[in-house]
Short mmCIF file of C-alpha atoms in Angstrom, two decimals:
data_model
loop_
_atom_site.label_atom_id
_atom_site.label_comp_id
_atom_site.label_asym_id
_atom_site.label_seq_id
_atom_site.Cartn_x
_atom_site.Cartn_y
_atom_site.Cartn_z
CA MET A 7 0.00 0.00 0.00
CA ASN A 8 2.79 2.40 0.83
CA LEU A 9 4.55 1.67 -2.44
CA SER A 10 1.43 2.48 -4.47
CA PHE A 11 1.44 6.01 -3.09
CA PHE A 12 4.72 6.65 -4.88
CA ASP A 13 3.71 5.05 -8.17
CA GLN A 14 2.39 8.43 -9.34
CA PHE A 15 5.96 9.80 -9.29
CA SER A 16 7.39 7.14 -11.61
CA SER A 17 8.01 8.29 -15.16
CA PRO A 18 5.23 7.03 -17.49
CA SER A 19 6.19 4.80 -20.39
CA LEU A 20 4.50 3.12 -23.34
CA LEU A 21 6.02 -0.07 -24.76
CA GLY A 22 9.17 0.73 -22.84
CA ILE A 23 9.42 4.26 -24.29
CA PRO A 24 9.47 7.02 -21.62
CA LEU A 25 6.78 9.64 -22.11
CA ILE A 26 8.27 12.34 -19.92
CA LEU A 27 9.20 14.42 -22.99
CA ILE A 28 5.54 14.52 -23.99
CA SER A 29 4.64 15.64 -20.46
CA MET A 30 7.20 18.43 -20.70
CA THR A 31 6.22 19.67 -24.16
CA PHE A 32 2.44 19.43 -23.78
CA PRO A 33 2.12 22.81 -21.96
CA ALA A 34 3.41 24.51 -25.10
CA LEU A 35 0.09 23.63 -26.78
CA LEU A 36 -1.69 25.94 -24.34
CA LEU A 37 0.28 28.98 -25.45
CA PRO A 38 -1.10 31.21 -28.23
CA SER A 39 0.05 30.40 -31.74
CA PRO A 40 1.83 33.12 -33.78
CA SER A 41 -0.49 35.43 -35.71
CA ASN A 42 -0.23 38.54 -37.87
CA ARG A 43 -2.46 40.40 -35.43
CA TRP A 44 -1.46 41.49 -31.93
CA ILE A 45 -4.74 40.42 -30.34
CA THR A 46 -6.89 37.63 -31.76
CA ASN A 47 -9.33 36.82 -28.93
CA ARG A 48 -9.96 37.31 -25.22
CA LEU A 49 -7.80 34.33 -24.28
CA SER A 50 -4.79 35.76 -26.10
CA THR A 51 -5.38 39.12 -24.42
CA LEU A 52 -5.48 37.47 -21.01
CA GLN A 53 -2.33 35.46 -21.71
CA LEU A 54 -0.43 38.52 -22.92
CA TRP A 55 -1.51 40.47 -19.84
CA PHE A 56 -0.38 37.64 -17.56
CA ILE A 57 2.99 37.29 -19.31
CA ASN A 58 3.51 41.06 -19.07
CA LEU A 59 2.69 40.95 -15.35
CA ILE A 60 5.15 38.10 -14.74
CA THR A 61 7.90 39.89 -16.66
CA LYS A 62 7.42 43.10 -14.66
CA GLN A 63 7.56 41.25 -11.34
CA LEU A 64 10.75 39.40 -12.29
CA MET A 65 12.51 42.47 -13.69
CA ILE A 66 11.86 44.66 -10.62
CA THR A 67 14.87 43.22 -8.80
CA LEU A 68 17.19 43.54 -11.84
CA ASP A 69 18.89 46.53 -13.39
CA LYS A 70 19.09 47.18 -17.12
CA LYS A 71 21.93 44.70 -17.63
CA GLY A 72 19.74 41.93 -16.24
CA HIS A 73 16.87 42.72 -18.59
CA LYS A 74 18.65 40.63 -21.23
CA TRP A 75 17.50 37.62 -19.22
CA ALA A 76 13.84 38.62 -19.40
CA LEU A 77 12.94 36.12 -22.12
CA ILE A 78 14.53 33.06 -20.53
CA LEU A 79 13.28 33.86 -17.01
CA THR A 80 9.72 34.55 -18.17
CA SER A 81 9.70 31.43 -20.35
CA LEU A 82 10.95 29.32 -17.43
CA MET A 83 8.30 30.79 -15.14
CA ILE A 84 5.47 29.99 -17.56
CA PHE A 85 6.90 26.52 -18.24
CA LEU A 86 7.07 25.60 -14.54
CA LEU A 87 3.67 27.15 -13.84
CA LEU A 88 1.89 25.19 -16.55
CA ILE A 89 3.60 21.90 -15.65
CA ASN A 90 2.80 22.30 -11.94
CA LEU A 91 -0.85 23.14 -12.57
CA LEU A 92 -1.41 20.43 -15.18
CA GLY A 93 0.10 17.91 -12.77
CA LEU A 94 -2.82 18.47 -10.40
CA LEU A 95 -5.29 17.05 -12.92
CA PRO A 96 -6.35 13.41 -12.39
CA TYR A 97 -4.32 10.71 -14.10
CA THR A 98 -1.53 13.09 -15.09
CA PHE A 99 2.20 13.06 -14.47
CA THR A 100 4.11 16.01 -12.98
CA PRO A 101 7.69 16.15 -14.32
CA THR A 102 8.68 18.69 -11.66
CA THR A 103 8.32 16.03 -8.96
CA GLN A 104 11.51 14.51 -10.39
CA LEU A 105 14.61 15.83 -8.66
CA SER A 106 16.74 15.06 -11.71
CA MET A 107 14.67 17.35 -13.91
CA ASN A 108 14.64 20.20 -11.40
CA LEU A 109 18.41 19.97 -10.98
CA ALA A 110 18.78 19.95 -14.77
CA LEU A 111 16.88 23.25 -14.83
CA ALA A 112 18.55 24.82 -11.80
CA PHE A 113 22.21 23.93 -12.27
CA PRO A 114 22.85 25.36 -15.79
CA LEU A 115 21.03 28.62 -15.02
CA TRP A 116 22.80 29.03 -11.68
CA LEU A 117 26.13 28.31 -13.36
CA ALA A 118 25.33 30.88 -16.06
CA THR A 119 24.69 33.57 -13.44
CA LEU A 120 27.93 32.65 -11.64
CA LEU A 121 30.02 32.74 -14.82
CA THR A 122 28.42 36.05 -15.76
CA GLY A 123 29.61 37.55 -12.49
CA LEU A 124 33.11 36.08 -12.81
CA ARG A 125 33.41 37.50 -16.32
CA ASN A 126 32.00 40.98 -15.70
CA GLN A 127 33.19 41.69 -12.14
CA PRO A 128 35.50 38.94 -10.86
CA SER A 129 36.74 40.85 -7.82
CA VAL A 130 33.22 41.61 -6.58
CA SER A 131 32.01 38.04 -7.17
CA LEU A 132 34.96 36.56 -5.30
CA GLY A 133 34.55 39.20 -2.59
CA HIS A 134 31.20 37.64 -1.65
CA LEU A 135 33.12 34.67 -0.29
CA LEU A 136 34.71 36.79 2.45
CA PRO A 137 32.61 39.38 4.34
CA GLU A 138 34.32 42.69 5.04
CA GLY A 139 35.91 43.06 8.47
CA THR A 140 36.33 39.34 9.09
CA PRO A 141 38.96 38.51 11.76
CA THR A 142 42.07 36.92 10.29
CA PRO A 143 41.78 33.57 12.16
CA LEU A 144 38.25 33.08 10.79
CA ILE A 145 39.11 33.77 7.15
CA PRO A 146 39.71 30.13 6.06
CA ALA A 147 36.56 28.86 7.81
CA LEU A 148 34.35 31.63 6.40
CA ILE A 149 35.67 31.12 2.88
CA LEU A 150 34.86 27.42 3.17
CA ILE A 151 31.38 28.11 4.55
CA GLU A 152 30.55 30.74 1.90
CA THR A 153 31.84 28.50 -0.88
CA THR A 154 29.70 25.63 0.36
CA SER A 155 26.61 27.84 0.59
CA LEU A 156 27.28 29.05 -2.95
CA LEU A 157 27.65 25.55 -4.37
CA ILE A 158 24.48 24.17 -2.76
CA ARG A 159 22.26 26.87 -4.29
CA PRO A 160 21.19 24.79 -7.31
CA LEU A 161 20.62 21.78 -5.06
CA ALA A 162 18.43 23.90 -2.79
CA LEU A 163 16.43 25.14 -5.78
CA GLY A 164 15.78 21.64 -7.06
CA VAL A 165 15.04 20.05 -3.68
CA ARG A 166 12.67 22.87 -2.66
CA LEU A 167 10.55 22.50 -5.77
CA THR A 168 10.57 18.70 -5.66
CA ALA A 169 9.77 18.41 -1.95
CA ASN A 170 6.86 20.86 -1.97
CA LEU A 171 5.15 19.31 -4.99
CA THR A 172 5.78 15.74 -3.86
CA ALA A 173 4.39 16.41 -0.38
CA GLY A 174 1.28 18.01 -1.80
CA HIS A 175 0.59 15.13 -4.19
CA LEU A 176 1.05 12.59 -1.41
CA LEU A 177 -1.35 14.43 0.89
CA ILE A 178 -3.97 14.62 -1.83
CA GLN A 179 -3.68 10.89 -2.52
CA LEU A 180 -3.77 9.97 1.17
CA ILE A 181 -6.87 12.05 1.89
CA SER A 182 -8.66 10.91 -1.28
CA THR A 183 -7.93 7.28 -0.37
CA ALA A 184 -9.33 7.87 3.12
CA THR A 185 -12.43 9.54 1.65
CA VAL A 186 -13.21 6.54 -0.56
CA ALA A 187 -12.49 4.03 2.23
CA LEU A 188 -14.77 5.81 4.72
CA ALA A 189 -17.63 6.40 2.27
CA SER A 190 -19.33 3.05 2.98
CA THR A 191 -18.69 2.82 6.73
CA MET A 192 -18.78 6.42 8.01
CA PRO A 193 -20.43 8.73 5.47
CA ALA A 194 -20.30 11.78 7.76
CA VAL A 195 -16.57 11.45 8.28
CA SER A 196 -16.16 10.83 4.57
CA LEU A 197 -17.90 14.13 3.79
CA LEU A 198 -15.59 15.89 6.22
CA THR A 199 -12.49 14.43 4.58
CA LEU A 200 -13.95 15.37 1.19
CA LEU A 201 -14.15 18.99 2.37
CA VAL A 202 -10.56 18.80 3.58
CA LEU A 203 -9.56 17.37 0.19
CA PHE A 204 -11.25 20.27 -1.60
CA LEU A 205 -9.47 22.84 0.57
CA LEU A 206 -6.16 21.02 0.14
CA THR A 207 -6.58 21.04 -3.64
CA ILE A 208 -7.05 24.82 -3.57
CA LEU A 209 -3.93 25.10 -1.41
CA GLU A 210 -1.96 22.95 -3.83
CA VAL A 211 -2.96 25.16 -6.74
CA ALA A 212 -1.53 28.11 -4.80
CA VAL A 213 1.61 26.12 -3.92
CA ALA A 214 2.13 25.16 -7.57
CA MET A 215 2.01 28.81 -8.60
CA ILE A 216 4.14 30.06 -5.70
CA GLN A 217 6.85 27.44 -6.15
CA ALA A 218 7.23 28.28 -9.84
CA TYR A 219 7.53 31.96 -8.94
CA VAL A 220 10.00 31.34 -6.10
CA PHE A 221 12.21 29.16 -8.31
CA VAL A 222 12.57 31.88 -10.95
CA LEU A 223 12.71 34.72 -8.42
CA LEU A 224 15.69 33.15 -6.64
CA LEU A 225 17.45 32.75 -9.98
CA SER A 226 16.86 36.43 -10.70
CA LEU A 227 18.31 37.33 -7.29
CA TYR A 228 21.38 35.21 -7.98
CA LEU A 229 21.69 37.04 -11.29
CA GLN A 230 21.42 40.44 -9.62
CA GLU A 231 24.32 39.55 -7.31
CA ASN A 232 26.54 38.94 -10.31
CA ILE A 233 25.72 41.93 -12.51
#
């Protein structure tokens, strides 16, 4: 029984062929297709307004040099948001519950921000490893601590996203299983757990949106440190 709870996190396959690529590319079908006109319908208007809002929120923390990253950060935000929300639908697979995928997203972007800082302002980037006014005996320990905290940033990004989404999916499955099991024996308790399940689903929708925003926001803050 315990193993079946984690079956939802295994990558789907058909005839031995993994289908995770289809799960990752399917959200692109929800985006508006290119057109000669700026606005084609209300849905396109709403999507453009939402993309503009996301871009403004992400660019607030960056100066003009960081605005070159607007396209990739906004695209990543929309990609994670759609995948997280679609993963809440029944009988669907959420690729962002896989730590390997989240690390594959976090590590290259974090490394790009780090290399950008080392190329543009190497002295300032290396100066972050040693706070000003540090006593001489503590210099080696602080450099080691700051280096470690710098290197675990992509791991923290990937683990945070994976843990929050995985915990939410497990809670939803546990409560839904309890609701079905109690329906025949204790209908009143089953209705109560059904209400809890409804509230938890609303919470998970909020968590899916917040985690996508936090992931990209932290990347933008790492970028701001290096430009």
